[in-house]
């Protein structure tokens, strides 16, 4: 008769999914060592289903709920065997009942009764201590890993902070130098502006004087031109009058002097 196909109920699937998420956080992925996660995962499967399975079944479960975890078949087999030995070494409730029901007369003595109760309590505490120790160790490993990562980040941040502080100091020095240069340039510029303003005033005065001089020269030139025109007109009249008197004189027999000969006249 063939074995029934492996399957989980909906409640078991939900519980295993939640436990696997917790284990993923407790045991960060380490490709070189899957054993801590595999050990905790096999224990979770056994607590949820109450059974142990073959490595092939565990492979299927890991593929479904923890795809990034790919331990070898030998690792799964070794962890399954270790878990089976641990479970077999734990006394069950039935075995304890059978053990002490087979010899009920032992409880007639109160000292023996206390010894049996102490043994049961010690066994239960031992089981709890084993499970808790494994969980605490996993948590300690997880937090130690996170602490190492935080220390690396803090060290990197300190290096970055030192580098940025040095760069900021250099930037401050550069800004101070540029500020001093800007102040010197501002002073030189203010001096140049004062000089330009003075030259502008002087240039305006020179321009005004030049314009006045040009106007005066134009007026004087215009006056001289008018005088020249008047003199030239008077000269023409004088020449005409002189020519008239000369001709009258010559008609009356006056001799023509060499200086007033017709050939010498203009």
Short mmCIF file of C-alpha atoms in Angstrom, two decimals:
data_model
loop_
_atom_site.label_atom_id
_atom_site.label_comp_id
_atom_site.label_asym_id
_atom_site.label_seq_id
_atom_site.Cartn_x
_atom_site.Cartn_y
_atom_site.Cartn_z
CA UNK A 1 0.00 0.00 0.00
CA UNK A 2 1.51 3.37 -1.05
CA UNK A 3 2.06 6.17 1.41
CA UNK A 4 -0.41 9.07 1.38
CA UNK A 5 0.84 12.24 -0.32
CA UNK A 6 2.45 14.76 2.01
CA UNK A 7 0.37 17.88 2.69
CA UNK A 8 -0.20 20.46 5.41
CA UNK A 9 -3.48 21.72 6.68
CA UNK A 10 -4.30 25.41 6.27
CA UNK A 11 -3.66 26.06 9.94
CA UNK A 12 -0.32 24.23 9.81
CA UNK A 13 0.69 26.13 6.66
CA UNK A 14 -0.13 29.49 8.28
CA UNK A 15 1.72 28.58 11.45
CA UNK A 16 4.76 27.34 9.54
CA UNK A 17 4.82 30.47 7.38
CA UNK A 18 4.78 32.70 10.47
CA UNK A 19 7.48 30.67 12.22
CA UNK A 20 9.64 30.66 9.10
CA UNK A 21 9.45 34.47 8.89
CA UNK A 22 10.61 34.67 12.52
CA UNK A 23 13.45 32.25 11.84
CA UNK A 24 14.50 34.22 8.74
CA UNK A 25 14.91 37.28 10.97
CA UNK A 26 16.69 35.35 13.74
CA UNK A 27 19.09 33.56 11.37
CA UNK A 28 20.34 35.84 8.57
CA UNK A 29 21.24 34.04 5.36
CA UNK A 30 24.73 32.54 5.45
CA UNK A 31 25.48 30.46 2.31
CA UNK A 32 28.36 28.70 4.11
CA UNK A 33 26.44 27.56 7.16
CA UNK A 34 22.75 26.58 7.01
CA UNK A 35 22.76 24.40 10.12
CA UNK A 36 21.39 26.90 12.72
CA UNK A 37 18.46 27.79 10.50
CA UNK A 38 17.87 24.16 9.44
CA UNK A 39 17.91 22.99 13.07
CA UNK A 40 15.35 25.61 14.09
CA UNK A 41 13.23 24.98 10.97
CA UNK A 42 13.08 21.20 11.56
CA UNK A 43 12.10 21.81 15.17
CA UNK A 44 9.34 24.20 14.05
CA UNK A 45 8.00 21.64 11.57
CA UNK A 46 8.03 18.95 14.28
CA UNK A 47 6.26 21.21 16.79
CA UNK A 48 3.57 22.20 14.26
CA UNK A 49 2.95 18.79 12.67
CA UNK A 50 4.16 16.50 15.46
CA UNK A 51 6.14 14.44 12.93
CA UNK A 52 9.58 14.05 11.43
CA UNK A 53 9.96 13.79 7.66
CA UNK A 54 12.52 12.72 5.10
CA UNK A 55 15.10 15.18 3.70
CA UNK A 56 13.15 15.34 0.43
CA UNK A 57 10.04 16.57 2.30
CA UNK A 58 12.14 19.17 4.11
CA UNK A 59 13.53 20.27 0.73
CA UNK A 60 9.97 20.79 -0.49
CA UNK A 61 9.06 22.76 2.61
CA UNK A 62 12.15 24.95 2.31
CA UNK A 63 11.41 25.59 -1.36
CA UNK A 64 7.89 26.66 -0.44
CA UNK A 65 8.56 28.75 2.70
CA UNK A 66 12.29 29.69 2.57
CA UNK A 67 13.40 29.75 -1.04
CA UNK A 68 16.77 31.32 -0.31
CA UNK A 69 17.76 28.44 2.02
CA UNK A 70 19.23 25.48 0.14
CA UNK A 71 21.02 23.15 2.54
CA UNK A 72 22.41 19.85 1.35
CA UNK A 73 20.60 16.55 1.83
CA UNK A 74 23.31 15.39 4.24
CA UNK A 75 22.80 18.47 6.41
CA UNK A 76 19.04 17.84 6.54
CA UNK A 77 19.59 14.16 7.36
CA UNK A 78 22.09 14.97 10.13
CA UNK A 79 19.85 17.59 11.72
CA UNK A 80 16.83 15.28 11.47
CA UNK A 81 18.75 12.50 13.22
CA UNK A 82 19.91 14.91 15.96
CA UNK A 83 16.34 16.10 16.49
CA UNK A 84 15.05 12.52 16.57
CA UNK A 85 17.64 11.59 19.20
CA UNK A 86 16.72 14.65 21.25
CA UNK A 87 13.02 13.78 21.07
CA UNK A 88 13.62 10.14 21.94
CA UNK A 89 15.68 11.13 24.98
CA UNK A 90 12.81 13.21 26.37
CA UNK A 91 10.41 11.25 28.66
CA UNK A 92 6.81 11.32 27.51
CA UNK A 93 3.74 11.72 29.67
CA UNK A 94 2.62 8.17 28.91
CA UNK A 95 5.94 6.66 29.91
CA UNK A 96 5.91 8.60 33.15
CA UNK A 97 2.36 7.43 33.87
CA UNK A 98 3.24 3.82 33.08
CA UNK A 99 6.37 3.99 35.14
CA UNK A 100 4.68 5.26 38.24
CA UNK A 101 1.38 3.41 37.81
CA UNK A 102 3.30 0.15 37.68
CA UNK A 103 4.59 0.77 41.19
CA UNK A 104 1.90 2.67 43.06
CA UNK A 105 3.20 1.49 46.39
CA UNK A 106 6.26 3.72 45.99
CA UNK A 107 4.07 6.76 46.71
CA UNK A 108 3.14 5.43 50.11
CA UNK A 109 6.25 7.13 51.42
CA UNK A 110 6.04 10.95 51.25
CA UNK A 111 9.80 11.22 50.72
CA UNK A 112 9.58 8.99 47.63
CA UNK A 113 6.66 11.07 46.35
CA UNK A 114 8.68 14.26 46.68
CA UNK A 115 11.61 12.63 44.86
CA UNK A 116 9.39 11.58 41.93
CA UNK A 117 7.80 15.03 41.66
CA UNK A 118 11.24 16.65 41.80
CA UNK A 119 12.45 14.35 39.02
CA UNK A 120 9.46 15.21 36.79
CA UNK A 121 9.85 18.95 37.42
CA UNK A 122 13.59 18.75 36.77
CA UNK A 123 12.98 16.92 33.47
CA UNK A 124 10.42 19.52 32.39
CA UNK A 125 12.74 22.37 33.34
CA UNK A 126 15.56 20.69 31.44
CA UNK A 127 13.39 20.47 28.29
CA UNK A 128 12.36 24.09 28.65
CA UNK A 129 15.96 25.13 29.26
CA UNK A 130 17.10 23.28 26.13
CA UNK A 131 14.50 24.96 23.91
CA UNK A 132 15.00 28.36 25.54
CA UNK A 133 18.77 28.10 25.32
CA UNK A 134 18.60 27.41 21.61
CA UNK A 135 16.20 30.33 21.08
CA UNK A 136 18.32 32.64 23.26
CA UNK A 137 21.50 31.55 21.45
CA UNK A 138 19.87 32.28 18.12
CA UNK A 139 18.73 35.68 19.36
CA UNK A 140 22.19 36.39 20.76
CA UNK A 141 23.81 35.44 17.47
CA UNK A 142 21.32 37.61 15.59
CA UNK A 143 21.85 40.64 17.79
CA UNK A 144 25.62 40.10 17.81
CA UNK A 145 25.59 40.09 14.00
CA UNK A 146 23.49 43.26 13.98
CA UNK A 147 25.84 44.81 16.54
CA UNK A 148 28.87 44.05 14.36
CA UNK A 149 27.12 45.57 11.36
CA UNK A 150 26.23 48.64 13.43
CA UNK A 151 29.86 48.97 14.59
CA UNK A 152 31.05 48.81 10.99
CA UNK A 153 28.49 51.45 10.01
CA UNK A 154 29.52 53.66 12.94
CA UNK A 155 33.18 53.30 11.98
CA UNK A 156 32.39 54.20 8.38
CA UNK A 157 30.29 57.15 9.55
CA UNK A 158 33.15 58.35 11.75
CA UNK A 159 35.55 58.17 8.82
CA UNK A 160 33.05 60.02 6.62
CA UNK A 161 32.48 62.58 9.37
CA UNK A 162 36.23 63.18 9.73
CA UNK A 163 36.62 63.53 5.98
CA UNK A 164 33.66 65.90 5.74
CA UNK A 165 34.99 67.92 8.69
CA UNK A 166 38.35 68.30 6.95
CA UNK A 167 36.66 69.28 3.71
CA UNK A 168 34.46 71.75 5.61
CA UNK A 169 37.53 73.31 7.24
CA UNK A 170 39.21 73.67 3.86
CA UNK A 171 36.01 75.18 2.47
CA UNK A 172 35.87 77.64 5.39
CA UNK A 173 39.47 78.69 4.77
CA UNK A 174 38.78 79.10 1.06
CA UNK A 175 35.66 81.15 1.84
CA UNK A 176 37.64 83.33 4.26
CA UNK A 177 40.35 83.93 1.64
CA UNK A 178 37.76 84.71 -1.00
CA UNK A 179 35.98 87.06 1.42
CA UNK A 180 39.22 88.94 2.08
CA UNK A 181 39.95 89.12 -1.65
CA UNK A 182 36.39 90.34 -2.26
CA UNK A 183 36.81 93.05 0.39
CA UNK A 184 40.10 94.17 -1.19
CA UNK A 185 38.48 94.16 -4.62
CA UNK A 186 35.56 96.16 -3.23
CA UNK A 187 37.93 98.78 -1.84
CA UNK A 188 39.83 99.02 -5.13
CA UNK A 189 36.53 99.21 -6.99
CA UNK A 190 35.27 101.98 -4.72
CA UNK A 191 38.49 103.92 -5.38
CA UNK A 192 38.08 103.40 -9.12
CA UNK A 193 34.45 104.52 -8.90
CA UNK A 194 35.49 107.68 -7.03
CA UNK A 195 38.15 108.36 -9.67
CA UNK A 196 35.65 107.73 -12.47
CA UNK A 197 33.14 110.06 -10.82
CA UNK A 198 35.82 112.77 -10.50
CA UNK A 199 36.88 112.28 -14.12
CA UNK A 200 33.24 112.43 -15.17
CA UNK A 201 32.80 115.79 -13.46
CA UNK A 202 36.03 117.09 -14.98
CA UNK A 203 35.03 115.77 -18.39
CA UNK A 204 31.65 117.47 -18.09
CA UNK A 205 33.39 120.77 -17.24
CA UNK A 206 35.79 120.35 -20.15
CA UNK A 207 32.90 119.57 -22.48
CA UNK A 208 30.99 122.62 -21.31
CA UNK A 209 34.07 124.80 -21.77
CA UNK A 210 34.68 123.29 -25.20
CA UNK A 211 31.09 123.88 -26.26
CA UNK A 212 31.29 127.47 -25.05
CA UNK A 213 34.59 127.97 -26.84
CA UNK A 214 33.13 126.52 -30.03
CA UNK A 215 30.12 128.82 -29.76
CA UNK A 216 32.40 131.82 -29.17
CA UNK A 217 34.60 130.82 -32.10
CA UNK A 218 31.59 130.38 -34.32
CA UNK A 219 30.25 133.79 -33.31
CA UNK A 220 33.62 135.42 -33.89
CA UNK A 221 34.03 133.65 -37.23
CA UNK A 222 30.56 134.77 -38.25
CA UNK A 223 31.42 138.36 -37.28
CA UNK A 224 34.65 138.29 -39.22
CA UNK A 225 32.88 136.78 -42.18
CA UNK A 226 30.33 139.56 -42.14
CA UNK A 227 33.11 142.17 -41.87
CA UNK A 228 34.97 140.54 -44.72
CA UNK A 229 31.84 140.56 -46.83
CA UNK A 230 31.28 144.25 -46.04
CA UNK A 231 34.91 145.14 -46.79
CA UNK A 232 34.81 143.18 -50.03
CA UNK A 233 31.67 144.96 -51.11
CA UNK A 234 33.23 148.33 -50.22
CA UNK A 235 36.33 147.43 -52.14
CA UNK A 236 34.30 146.61 -55.20
CA UNK A 237 32.58 149.98 -54.94
CA UNK A 238 35.91 151.73 -54.47
CA UNK A 239 37.35 150.02 -57.52
CA UNK A 240 34.34 150.97 -59.56
CA UNK A 241 34.57 154.57 -58.39
CA UNK A 242 38.28 154.65 -59.01
CA UNK A 243 37.82 153.33 -62.51
CA UNK A 244 35.19 155.97 -63.16
CA UNK A 245 37.46 158.83 -61.99
CA UNK A 246 40.40 157.40 -63.93
CA UNK A 247 38.48 157.31 -67.15
CA UNK A 248 37.24 160.88 -66.62
CA UNK A 249 40.75 162.03 -65.96
CA UNK A 250 42.11 160.33 -68.99
CA UNK A 251 39.46 161.85 -71.16
CA UNK A 252 40.66 165.25 -70.10
CA UNK A 253 44.21 164.48 -71.10
CA UNK A 254 45.76 163.19 -67.94
CA UNK A 255 48.62 160.83 -68.35
CA UNK A 256 48.24 157.30 -67.11
CA UNK A 257 50.80 156.45 -64.46
CA UNK A 258 52.48 153.08 -64.74
CA UNK A 259 51.02 151.92 -61.43
CA UNK A 260 47.46 152.59 -62.69
CA UNK A 261 47.80 151.28 -66.17
CA UNK A 262 44.99 149.11 -67.33
CA UNK A 263 47.19 146.13 -67.48
CA UNK A 264 48.03 146.48 -63.75
CA UNK A 265 44.45 146.78 -62.67
CA UNK A 266 42.92 143.71 -61.05
#
